[in-house]
JSON list of C-alpha atoms in Angstrom, two decimals:
[
{"chain": "J", "resi": 1312, "resn": "MET", "atom": "CA", "xyz": [3.97, -26.55, 4.76]},
{"chain": "J", "resi": 1313, "resn": "THR", "atom": "CA", "xyz": [4.01, -24.21, 7.75]},
{"chain": "J", "resi": 1314, "resn": "TYR", "atom": "CA", "xyz": [6.01, -21.64, 5.77]},
{"chain": "J", "resi": 1315, "resn": "ILE", "atom": "CA", "xyz": [3.36, -21.56, 3.06]},
{"chain": "J", "resi": 1316, "resn": "ALA", "atom": "CA", "xyz": [0.62, -21.25, 5.68]},
{"chain": "J", "resi": 1317, "resn": "GLN", "atom": "CA", "xyz": [2.55, -18.47, 7.41]},
{"chain": "J", "resi": 1318, "resn": "PHE", "atom": "CA", "xyz": [3.03, -16.62, 4.09]},
{"chain": "J", "resi": 1319, "resn": "PHE", "atom": "CA", "xyz": [-0.68, -16.78, 3.18]},
{"chain": "J", "resi": 1320, "resn": "SER", "atom": "CA", "xyz": [-1.71, -15.97, 6.74]},
{"chain": "J", "resi": 1321, "resn": "MET", "atom": "CA", "xyz": [0.25, -12.71, 6.69]},
{"chain": "J", "resi": 1322, "resn": "MET", "atom": "CA", "xyz": [-0.96, -11.91, 3.19]},
{"chain": "J", "resi": 1323, "resn": "LEU", "atom": "CA", "xyz": [-4.61, -12.33, 4.17]},
{"chain": "J", "resi": 1324, "resn": "THR", "atom": "CA", "xyz": [-4.04, -10.42, 7.40]},
{"chain": "J", "resi": 1325, "resn": "ALA", "atom": "CA", "xyz": [-2.63, -7.45, 5.49]},
{"chain": "J", "resi": 1326, "resn": "LEU", "atom": "CA", "xyz": [-5.34, -7.73, 2.85]},
{"chain": "J", "resi": 1327, "resn": "PHE", "atom": "CA", "xyz": [-8.40, -7.77, 5.08]},
{"chain": "J", "resi": 1328, "resn": "ILE", "atom": "CA", "xyz": [-7.64, -7.26, 8.77]},
{"chain": "J", "resi": 1329, "resn": "GLU", "atom": "CA", "xyz": [-4.87, -4.66, 8.57]},
{"chain": "J", "resi": 1330, "resn": "ASN", "atom": "CA", "xyz": [-5.85, -3.00, 5.30]},
{"chain": "J", "resi": 1331, "resn": "ILE", "atom": "CA", "xyz": [-3.41, -0.15, 4.72]},
{"chain": "J", "resi": 1332, "resn": "ILE", "atom": "CA", "xyz": [-6.16, 2.33, 3.87]},
{"chain": "J", "resi": 1333, "resn": "PHE", "atom": "CA", "xyz": [-8.93, 1.30, 6.25]},
{"chain": "J", "resi": 1334, "resn": "THR", "atom": "CA", "xyz": [-6.76, 0.85, 9.36]},
{"chain": "J", "resi": 1335, "resn": "ARG", "atom": "CA", "xyz": [-3.82, 3.23, 8.85]},
{"chain": "J", "resi": 1336, "resn": "ALA", "atom": "CA", "xyz": [-5.12, 5.70, 6.21]},
{"chain": "J", "resi": 1337, "resn": "LEU", "atom": "CA", "xyz": [-1.90, 5.41, 4.22]},
{"chain": "J", "resi": 1338, "resn": "GLY", "atom": "CA", "xyz": [-2.09, 6.10, 0.51]},
{"chain": "J", "resi": 1339, "resn": "THR", "atom": "CA", "xyz": [-5.44, 7.89, 0.60]},
{"chain": "J", "resi": 1340, "resn": "SER", "atom": "CA", "xyz": [-4.34, 10.71, -1.71]},
{"chain": "J", "resi": 1341, "resn": "TRP", "atom": "CA", "xyz": [-3.67, 8.27, -4.55]},
{"chain": "J", "resi": 1342, "resn": "MET", "atom": "CA", "xyz": [-6.79, 6.33, -3.61]},
{"chain": "J", "resi": 1343, "resn": "PHE", "atom": "CA", "xyz": [-8.96, 9.33, -4.50]},
{"chain": "J", "resi": 1344, "resn": "TYR", "atom": "CA", "xyz": [-7.10, 9.75, -7.79]},
{"chain": "J", "resi": 1345, "resn": "LEU", "atom": "CA", "xyz": [-7.43, 6.08, -8.75]},
{"chain": "J", "resi": 1346, "resn": "ALA", "atom": "CA", "xyz": [-11.06, 5.79, -7.63]},
{"chain": "J", "resi": 1347, "resn": "LYS", "atom": "CA", "xyz": [-12.00, 7.99, -10.60]},
{"chain": "J", "resi": 1348, "resn": "ARG", "atom": "CA", "xyz": [-9.93, 5.86, -13.00]},
{"chain": "J", "resi": 1349, "resn": "PRO", "atom": "CA", "xyz": [-10.91, 2.20, -12.45]},
{"chain": "J", "resi": 1350, "resn": "LYS", "atom": "CA", "xyz": [-8.84, 0.93, -15.40]},
{"chain": "J", "resi": 1351, "resn": "GLU", "atom": "CA", "xyz": [-5.64, 2.13, -13.72]},
{"chain": "J", "resi": 1352, "resn": "ILE", "atom": "CA", "xyz": [-6.25, 0.35, -10.41]},
{"chain": "J", "resi": 1353, "resn": "VAL", "atom": "CA", "xyz": [-4.87, -3.02, -11.52]},
{"chain": "J", "resi": 1354, "resn": "ARG", "atom": "CA", "xyz": [-1.75, -1.54, -13.11]},
{"chain": "J", "resi": 1355, "resn": "TYR", "atom": "CA", "xyz": [-1.03, 0.65, -10.09]},
{"chain": "J", "resi": 1356, "resn": "THR", "atom": "CA", "xyz": [-1.62, -2.25, -7.70]},
{"chain": "J", "resi": 1357, "resn": "LEU", "atom": "CA", "xyz": [0.75, -4.53, -9.63]},
{"chain": "J", "resi": 1358, "resn": "ILE", "atom": "CA", "xyz": [3.47, -1.88, -9.73]},
{"chain": "J", "resi": 1359, "resn": "LEU", "atom": "CA", "xyz": [2.99, -1.20, -6.01]},
{"chain": "J", "resi": 1360, "resn": "MET", "atom": "CA", "xyz": [3.20, -4.94, -5.32]},
{"chain": "J", "resi": 1361, "resn": "GLY", "atom": "CA", "xyz": [6.43, -5.25, -7.31]},
{"chain": "J", "resi": 1362, "resn": "VAL", "atom": "CA", "xyz": [8.02, -2.28, -5.61]},
{"chain": "J", "resi": 1363, "resn": "VAL", "atom": "CA", "xyz": [7.05, -3.39, -2.10]},
{"chain": "J", "resi": 1364, "resn": "THR", "atom": "CA", "xyz": [8.09, -7.00, -2.72]},
{"chain": "J", "resi": 1365, "resn": "LEU", "atom": "CA", "xyz": [11.47, -6.11, -4.22]},
{"chain": "J", "resi": 1366, "resn": "SER", "atom": "CA", "xyz": [12.16, -3.52, -1.53]},
{"chain": "J", "resi": 1367, "resn": "GLY", "atom": "CA", "xyz": [11.24, -6.04, 1.15]},
{"chain": "J", "resi": 1368, "resn": "ILE", "atom": "CA", "xyz": [13.53, -8.68, -0.33]},
{"chain": "J", "resi": 1369, "resn": "ILE", "atom": "CA", "xyz": [16.48, -6.30, -0.73]},
{"chain": "J", "resi": 1370, "resn": "GLY", "atom": "CA", "xyz": [16.03, -4.54, 2.61]},
{"chain": "J", "resi": 1371, "resn": "TYR", "atom": "CA", "xyz": [15.44, -7.59, 4.79]},
{"chain": "J", "resi": 1372, "resn": "PRO", "atom": "CA", "xyz": [19.11, -8.64, 5.22]},
{"chain": "J", "resi": 1373, "resn": "PHE", "atom": "CA", "xyz": [20.10, -5.11, 6.25]},
{"chain": "J", "resi": 1374, "resn": "ARG", "atom": "CA", "xyz": [17.17, -4.69, 8.62]},
{"chain": "J", "resi": 1375, "resn": "SER", "atom": "CA", "xyz": [18.76, -6.65, 11.47]},
{"chain": "J", "resi": 1376, "resn": "LEU", "atom": "CA", "xyz": [21.98, -4.62, 11.22]},
{"chain": "J", "resi": 1377, "resn": "VAL", "atom": "CA", "xyz": [20.13, -1.34, 11.47]},
{"chain": "J", "resi": 1378, "resn": "TYR", "atom": "CA", "xyz": [17.67, -2.55, 14.09]},
{"chain": "J", "resi": 1379, "resn": "GLU", "atom": "CA", "xyz": [20.45, -3.22, 16.62]},
{"chain": "J", "resi": 1380, "resn": "ASN", "atom": "CA", "xyz": [21.48, 0.45, 16.56]},
{"chain": "J", "resi": 1381, "resn": "GLU", "atom": "CA", "xyz": [20.12, 2.76, 19.25]},
{"chain": "J", "resi": 1382, "resn": "HIS", "atom": "CA", "xyz": [18.95, 5.22, 16.55]},
{"chain": "J", "resi": 1383, "resn": "ARG", "atom": "CA", "xyz": [16.86, 2.60, 14.73]},
{"chain": "J", "resi": 1384, "resn": "HIS", "atom": "CA", "xyz": [13.75, 4.78, 14.71]},
{"chain": "J", "resi": 1385, "resn": "MET", "atom": "CA", "xyz": [15.60, 7.06, 12.26]},
{"chain": "J", "resi": 1386, "resn": "LEU", "atom": "CA", "xyz": [17.77, 4.51, 10.46]},
{"chain": "J", "resi": 1387, "resn": "VAL", "atom": "CA", "xyz": [15.11, 1.95, 9.50]},
{"chain": "J", "resi": 1388, "resn": "PRO", "atom": "CA", "xyz": [12.99, 4.42, 7.47]},
{"chain": "J", "resi": 1389, "resn": "MET", "atom": "CA", "xyz": [16.15, 5.80, 5.86]},
{"chain": "J", "resi": 1390, "resn": "LEU", "atom": "CA", "xyz": [17.20, 2.26, 4.93]},
{"chain": "J", "resi": 1391, "resn": "TYR", "atom": "CA", "xyz": [13.91, 1.50, 3.25]},
{"chain": "J", "resi": 1392, "resn": "ILE", "atom": "CA", "xyz": [13.74, 4.86, 1.50]},
{"chain": "J", "resi": 1393, "resn": "GLY", "atom": "CA", "xyz": [17.20, 4.15, 0.08]},
{"chain": "J", "resi": 1394, "resn": "VAL", "atom": "CA", "xyz": [16.14, 0.68, -1.01]},
{"chain": "J", "resi": 1395, "resn": "MET", "atom": "CA", "xyz": [12.99, 2.07, -2.63]},
{"chain": "J", "resi": 1396, "resn": "ILE", "atom": "CA", "xyz": [15.09, 4.61, -4.55]},
{"chain": "J", "resi": 1397, "resn": "ILE", "atom": "CA", "xyz": [17.33, 1.79, -5.83]},
{"chain": "J", "resi": 1398, "resn": "VAL", "atom": "CA", "xyz": [14.26, -0.23, -6.87]},
{"chain": "J", "resi": 1399, "resn": "TYR", "atom": "CA", "xyz": [12.80, 2.85, -8.57]},
{"chain": "J", "resi": 1400, "resn": "ILE", "atom": "CA", "xyz": [15.96, 3.50, -10.60]},
{"chain": "J", "resi": 1401, "resn": "ALA", "atom": "CA", "xyz": [16.23, -0.16, -11.65]},
{"chain": "J", "resi": 1402, "resn": "ALA", "atom": "CA", "xyz": [12.53, -0.36, -12.58]},
{"chain": "J", "resi": 1403, "resn": "TYR", "atom": "CA", "xyz": [12.71, 2.98, -14.41]},
{"chain": "J", "resi": 1404, "resn": "PHE", "atom": "CA", "xyz": [15.47, 1.80, -16.73]},
{"chain": "J", "resi": 1405, "resn": "PHE", "atom": "CA", "xyz": [13.87, -1.63, -17.10]},
{"chain": "J", "resi": 1406, "resn": "ILE", "atom": "CA", "xyz": [10.56, -0.09, -18.22]},
{"chain": "J", "resi": 1407, "resn": "LYS", "atom": "CA", "xyz": [12.37, 2.34, -20.52]},
{"chain": "J", "resi": 1408, "resn": "LYS", "atom": "CA", "xyz": [14.25, -0.53, -22.18]},
{"chain": "J", "resi": 1409, "resn": "VAL", "atom": "CA", "xyz": [11.51, -3.20, -22.32]},
{"chain": "J", "resi": 1410, "resn": "PHE", "atom": "CA", "xyz": [8.34, -1.09, -22.75]},
{"chain": "J", "resi": 1411, "resn": "PRO", "atom": "CA", "xyz": [9.44, 2.03, -24.65]},
{"chain": "J", "resi": 1412, "resn": "GLY", "atom": "CA", "xyz": [5.95, 2.63, -26.09]},
{"chain": "J", "resi": 1413, "resn": "GLU", "atom": "CA", "xyz": [4.30, 2.77, -22.68]},
{"chain": "J", "resi": 1414, "resn": "PHE", "atom": "CA", "xyz": [7.23, 4.39, -20.88]},
{"chain": "J", "resi": 1415, "resn": "GLU", "atom": "CA", "xyz": [5.61, 7.80, -20.44]},
{"chain": "J", "resi": 1416, "resn": "TYR", "atom": "CA", "xyz": [2.55, 6.40, -18.69]},
{"chain": "J", "resi": 1417, "resn": "LEU", "atom": "CA", "xyz": [4.28, 3.61, -16.75]},
{"chain": "J", "resi": 1418, "resn": "GLY", "atom": "CA", "xyz": [7.06, 5.95, -15.60]},
{"chain": "J", "resi": 1419, "resn": "THR", "atom": "CA", "xyz": [4.52, 8.28, -14.00]},
{"chain": "J", "resi": 1420, "resn": "THR", "atom": "CA", "xyz": [2.69, 5.38, -12.35]},
{"chain": "J", "resi": 1421, "resn": "LEU", "atom": "CA", "xyz": [5.98, 3.93, -11.15]},
{"chain": "J", "resi": 1422, "resn": "GLY", "atom": "CA", "xyz": [6.96, 7.20, -9.46]},
{"chain": "J", "resi": 1423, "resn": "ALA", "atom": "CA", "xyz": [3.57, 7.44, -7.77]},
{"chain": "J", "resi": 1424, "resn": "ALA", "atom": "CA", "xyz": [3.73, 3.83, -6.56]},
{"chain": "J", "resi": 1425, "resn": "VAL", "atom": "CA", "xyz": [7.27, 4.06, -5.20]},
{"chain": "J", "resi": 1426, "resn": "PHE", "atom": "CA", "xyz": [7.09, 7.45, -3.52]},
{"chain": "J", "resi": 1427, "resn": "ASN", "atom": "CA", "xyz": [3.85, 6.78, -1.69]},
{"chain": "J", "resi": 1428, "resn": "CYS", "atom": "CA", "xyz": [3.34, 6.48, 2.05]},
{"chain": "J", "resi": 1429, "resn": "ALA", "atom": "CA", "xyz": [1.47, 3.19, 1.47]},
{"chain": "J", "resi": 1430, "resn": "ALA", "atom": "CA", "xyz": [4.65, 1.62, 0.06]},
{"chain": "J", "resi": 1431, "resn": "LEU", "atom": "CA", "xyz": [6.86, 2.85, 2.91]},
{"chain": "J", "resi": 1432, "resn": "GLY", "atom": "CA", "xyz": [4.26, 1.97, 5.52]},
{"chain": "J", "resi": 1433, "resn": "SER", "atom": "CA", "xyz": [3.93, -1.58, 4.23]},
{"chain": "J", "resi": 1434, "resn": "LEU", "atom": "CA", "xyz": [7.69, -1.97, 4.64]},
{"chain": "J", "resi": 1435, "resn": "LEU", "atom": "CA", "xyz": [7.91, -0.42, 8.11]},
{"chain": "J", "resi": 1436, "resn": "VAL", "atom": "CA", "xyz": [5.07, -2.38, 9.77]},
{"chain": "J", "resi": 1437, "resn": "PRO", "atom": "CA", "xyz": [6.86, -5.76, 9.45]},
{"chain": "J", "resi": 1438, "resn": "VAL", "atom": "CA", "xyz": [9.98, -4.21, 10.98]},
{"chain": "J", "resi": 1439, "resn": "GLY", "atom": "CA", "xyz": [8.02, -2.99, 13.99]},
{"chain": "J", "resi": 1440, "resn": "GLU", "atom": "CA", "xyz": [6.40, -6.38, 14.46]},
{"chain": "J", "resi": 1441, "resn": "ARG", "atom": "CA", "xyz": [9.70, -8.22, 13.80]},
{"chain": "J", "resi": 1442, "resn": "LEU", "atom": "CA", "xyz": [8.27, -10.47, 11.11]},
{"chain": "J", "resi": 1443, "resn": "ASP", "atom": "CA", "xyz": [10.47, -13.05, 9.41]},
{"chain": "J", "resi": 1444, "resn": "PHE", "atom": "CA", "xyz": [11.35, -13.04, 5.70]},
{"chain": "J", "resi": 1445, "resn": "LEU", "atom": "CA", "xyz": [8.31, -14.92, 4.33]},
{"chain": "J", "resi": 1446, "resn": "SER", "atom": "CA", "xyz": [5.91, -13.00, 6.55]},
{"chain": "J", "resi": 1447, "resn": "THR", "atom": "CA", "xyz": [7.45, -9.72, 5.40]},
{"chain": "J", "resi": 1448, "resn": "ILE", "atom": "CA", "xyz": [6.98, -10.66, 1.74]},
{"chain": "J", "resi": 1449, "resn": "GLY", "atom": "CA", "xyz": [3.45, -11.94, 2.40]},
{"chain": "J", "resi": 1450, "resn": "TYR", "atom": "CA", "xyz": [2.59, -8.75, 4.26]},
{"chain": "J", "resi": 1451, "resn": "GLY", "atom": "CA", "xyz": [3.87, -6.61, 1.38]},
{"chain": "J", "resi": 1452, "resn": "ILE", "atom": "CA", "xyz": [1.87, -8.52, -1.23]},
{"chain": "J", "resi": 1453, "resn": "GLY", "atom": "CA", "xyz": [-1.23, -8.46, 0.97]},
{"chain": "J", "resi": 1454, "resn": "THR", "atom": "CA", "xyz": [-0.85, -4.74, 1.58]},
{"chain": "J", "resi": 1455, "resn": "SER", "atom": "CA", "xyz": [-0.66, -4.05, -2.15]},
{"chain": "J", "resi": 1456, "resn": "LEU", "atom": "CA", "xyz": [-3.70, -6.20, -2.89]},
{"chain": "J", "resi": 1457, "resn": "GLY", "atom": "CA", "xyz": [-5.52, -4.58, 0.03]},
{"chain": "J", "resi": 1458, "resn": "PHE", "atom": "CA", "xyz": [-4.75, -1.17, -1.43]},
{"chain": "J", "resi": 1459, "resn": "GLY", "atom": "CA", "xyz": [-6.28, -2.23, -4.75]},
{"chain": "J", "resi": 1460, "resn": "LEU", "atom": "CA", "xyz": [-9.32, -3.71, -3.00]},
{"chain": "J", "resi": 1461, "resn": "ALA", "atom": "CA", "xyz": [-9.87, -0.55, -0.95]},
{"chain": "J", "resi": 1462, "resn": "VAL", "atom": "CA", "xyz": [-9.59, 1.66, -4.04]},
{"chain": "J", "resi": 1463, "resn": "ALA", "atom": "CA", "xyz": [-12.09, -0.53, -5.92]},
{"chain": "J", "resi": 1464, "resn": "ILE", "atom": "CA", "xyz": [-14.56, -0.41, -3.03]},
{"chain": "J", "resi": 1465, "resn": "MET", "atom": "CA", "xyz": [-14.09, 3.32, -2.66]},
{"chain": "J", "resi": 1466, "resn": "GLY", "atom": "CA", "xyz": [-14.51, 3.92, -6.38]},
{"chain": "J", "resi": 1467, "resn": "TYR", "atom": "CA", "xyz": [-17.72, 1.93, -6.47]},
{"chain": "J", "resi": 1468, "resn": "GLY", "atom": "CA", "xyz": [-19.11, 3.82, -3.49]},
{"chain": "J", "resi": 1469, "resn": "LEU", "atom": "CA", "xyz": [-18.18, 7.21, -4.92]},
{"chain": "J", "resi": 1470, "resn": "SER", "atom": "CA", "xyz": [-19.84, 6.36, -8.23]},
{"chain": "J", "resi": 1471, "resn": "ARG", "atom": "CA", "xyz": [-23.01, 5.41, -6.32]},
{"chain": "J", "resi": 1472, "resn": "LEU", "atom": "CA", "xyz": [-22.87, 8.66, -4.33]},
{"chain": "J", "resi": 1473, "resn": "GLU", "atom": "CA", "xyz": [-23.14, 10.64, -7.56]},
{"chain": "J", "resi": 1474, "resn": "TYR", "atom": "CA", "xyz": [-26.76, 9.49, -7.85]},
{"chain": "J", "resi": 1475, "resn": "CYS", "atom": "CA", "xyz": [-27.64, 10.48, -4.28]},
{"chain": "J", "resi": 1476, "resn": "HIS", "atom": "CA", "xyz": [-28.83, 13.84, -3.08]},
{"chain": "J", "resi": 1477, "resn": "VAL", "atom": "CA", "xyz": [-25.81, 15.10, -1.16]},
{"chain": "J", "resi": 1478, "resn": "PRO", "atom": "CA", "xyz": [-25.96, 18.58, 0.39]},
{"chain": "J", "resi": 1479, "resn": "LYS", "atom": "CA", "xyz": [-23.80, 21.07, -1.44]},
{"chain": "J", "resi": 1480, "resn": "VAL", "atom": "CA", "xyz": [-21.46, 21.56, 1.50]},
{"chain": "J", "resi": 1481, "resn": "PHE", "atom": "CA", "xyz": [-20.62, 17.82, 1.57]},
{"chain": "J", "resi": 1482, "resn": "LYS", "atom": "CA", "xyz": [-20.05, 17.27, -2.16]},
{"chain": "J", "resi": 1483, "resn": "GLY", "atom": "CA", "xyz": [-16.63, 16.05, -3.25]},
{"chain": "J", "resi": 1484, "resn": "ILE", "atom": "CA", "xyz": [-13.94, 15.26, -0.70]},
{"chain": "J", "resi": 1485, "resn": "PRO", "atom": "CA", "xyz": [-16.06, 15.71, 2.47]},
{"chain": "J", "resi": 1486, "resn": "ILE", "atom": "CA", "xyz": [-18.59, 13.00, 1.52]},
{"chain": "J", "resi": 1487, "resn": "ALA", "atom": "CA", "xyz": [-15.74, 10.79, 0.31]},
{"chain": "J", "resi": 1488, "resn": "LEU", "atom": "CA", "xyz": [-14.01, 11.09, 3.69]},
{"chain": "J", "resi": 1489, "resn": "ILE", "atom": "CA", "xyz": [-17.26, 10.36, 5.51]},
{"chain": "J", "resi": 1490, "resn": "TYR", "atom": "CA", "xyz": [-17.75, 7.29, 3.31]},
{"chain": "J", "resi": 1491, "resn": "LEU", "atom": "CA", "xyz": [-14.15, 6.21, 3.94]},
{"chain": "J", "resi": 1492, "resn": "GLY", "atom": "CA", "xyz": [-14.63, 6.62, 7.68]},
{"chain": "J", "resi": 1493, "resn": "LEU", "atom": "CA", "xyz": [-17.78, 4.50, 7.65]},
{"chain": "J", "resi": 1494, "resn": "LEU", "atom": "CA", "xyz": [-16.02, 1.79, 5.64]},
{"chain": "J", "resi": 1495, "resn": "SER", "atom": "CA", "xyz": [-13.11, 1.87, 8.09]},
{"chain": "J", "resi": 1496, "resn": "LEU", "atom": "CA", "xyz": [-15.49, 1.45, 11.02]},
{"chain": "J", "resi": 1497, "resn": "ALA", "atom": "CA", "xyz": [-17.22, -1.43, 9.22]},
{"chain": "J", "resi": 1498, "resn": "PHE", "atom": "CA", "xyz": [-13.91, -3.23, 8.64]},
{"chain": "J", "resi": 1499, "resn": "TYR", "atom": "CA", "xyz": [-12.89, -2.48, 12.21]},
{"chain": "J", "resi": 1500, "resn": "GLY", "atom": "CA", "xyz": [-16.10, -4.03, 13.51]},
{"chain": "J", "resi": 1501, "resn": "LEU", "atom": "CA", "xyz": [-15.93, -7.06, 11.23]},
{"chain": "J", "resi": 1502, "resn": "ILE", "atom": "CA", "xyz": [-12.56, -8.16, 12.53]},
{"chain": "J", "resi": 1503, "resn": "GLY", "atom": "CA", "xyz": [-13.75, -8.12, 16.14]},
{"chain": "J", "resi": 1504, "resn": "HIS", "atom": "CA", "xyz": [-11.85, -5.24, 17.69]},
{"chain": "J", "resi": 1505, "resn": "GLN", "atom": "CA", "xyz": [-13.35, -3.52, 20.65]},
{"chain": "J", "resi": 1506, "resn": "LEU", "atom": "CA", "xyz": [-13.30, 0.23, 20.97]},
{"chain": "J", "resi": 1507, "resn": "PRO", "atom": "CA", "xyz": [-11.27, 1.51, 23.92]},
{"chain": "J", "resi": 1508, "resn": "THR", "atom": "CA", "xyz": [-13.29, 2.56, 26.95]}
]
C-alpha cells in the first residue's frame, strides 16, 4: 500500500507543486504552440507521457551505474538522451506500422514530444533527487499531466486576453509571458514557499 501511496504522491507533486512549466519553465516553446490548438493538447500530453514513462523505465537500471562515475553531470543527460532516441525510433516504427493513416501527424507530434526540454527535464529531476523506481515513474506521469494542465490553463488565459484592451507593445508573446509569470507566482504562493530574503 505504501508503494501505491508513494507513486501517487510523486505524481501529484509533479502535477501541482513542481509543475514543469510553472516552476522550471521547461517546454514553454511548445506550450505557446499548443495553447492555440486545444484539440492537440491531449494527444501531445499522452505521447509525452508515454515517452517519459518508457524512457524512465528503460533508463532506471543504468542510472545507478552512471551515477557512480565522477563525470555523472555529463553522463546522466547523455544516458537519457540515448534512451529517448531509442524510444523515439521504436515509437516511430510502431506508429508507422499500426497507424499508417495518421502517421504524418503523429510522427511530427512524436518528434516534438521526444525532443523537448520538458521530457528531458522530467527524467533528470528524479536522478538529482535520487528517487526510487516507482517515484521516478510517478514523477514522469505527473510531469506530463502537469504539462497538459499548464497548457490548458495558458490557452484559456490567452483566449481571454484577446478580448481585453492590451497596449500594442504588449500584444502577443510579451503579454503571454507576463501572464505566465503571474500564474507561476500564483502556483508558487499556493504551495507555501517563501521568497528568499
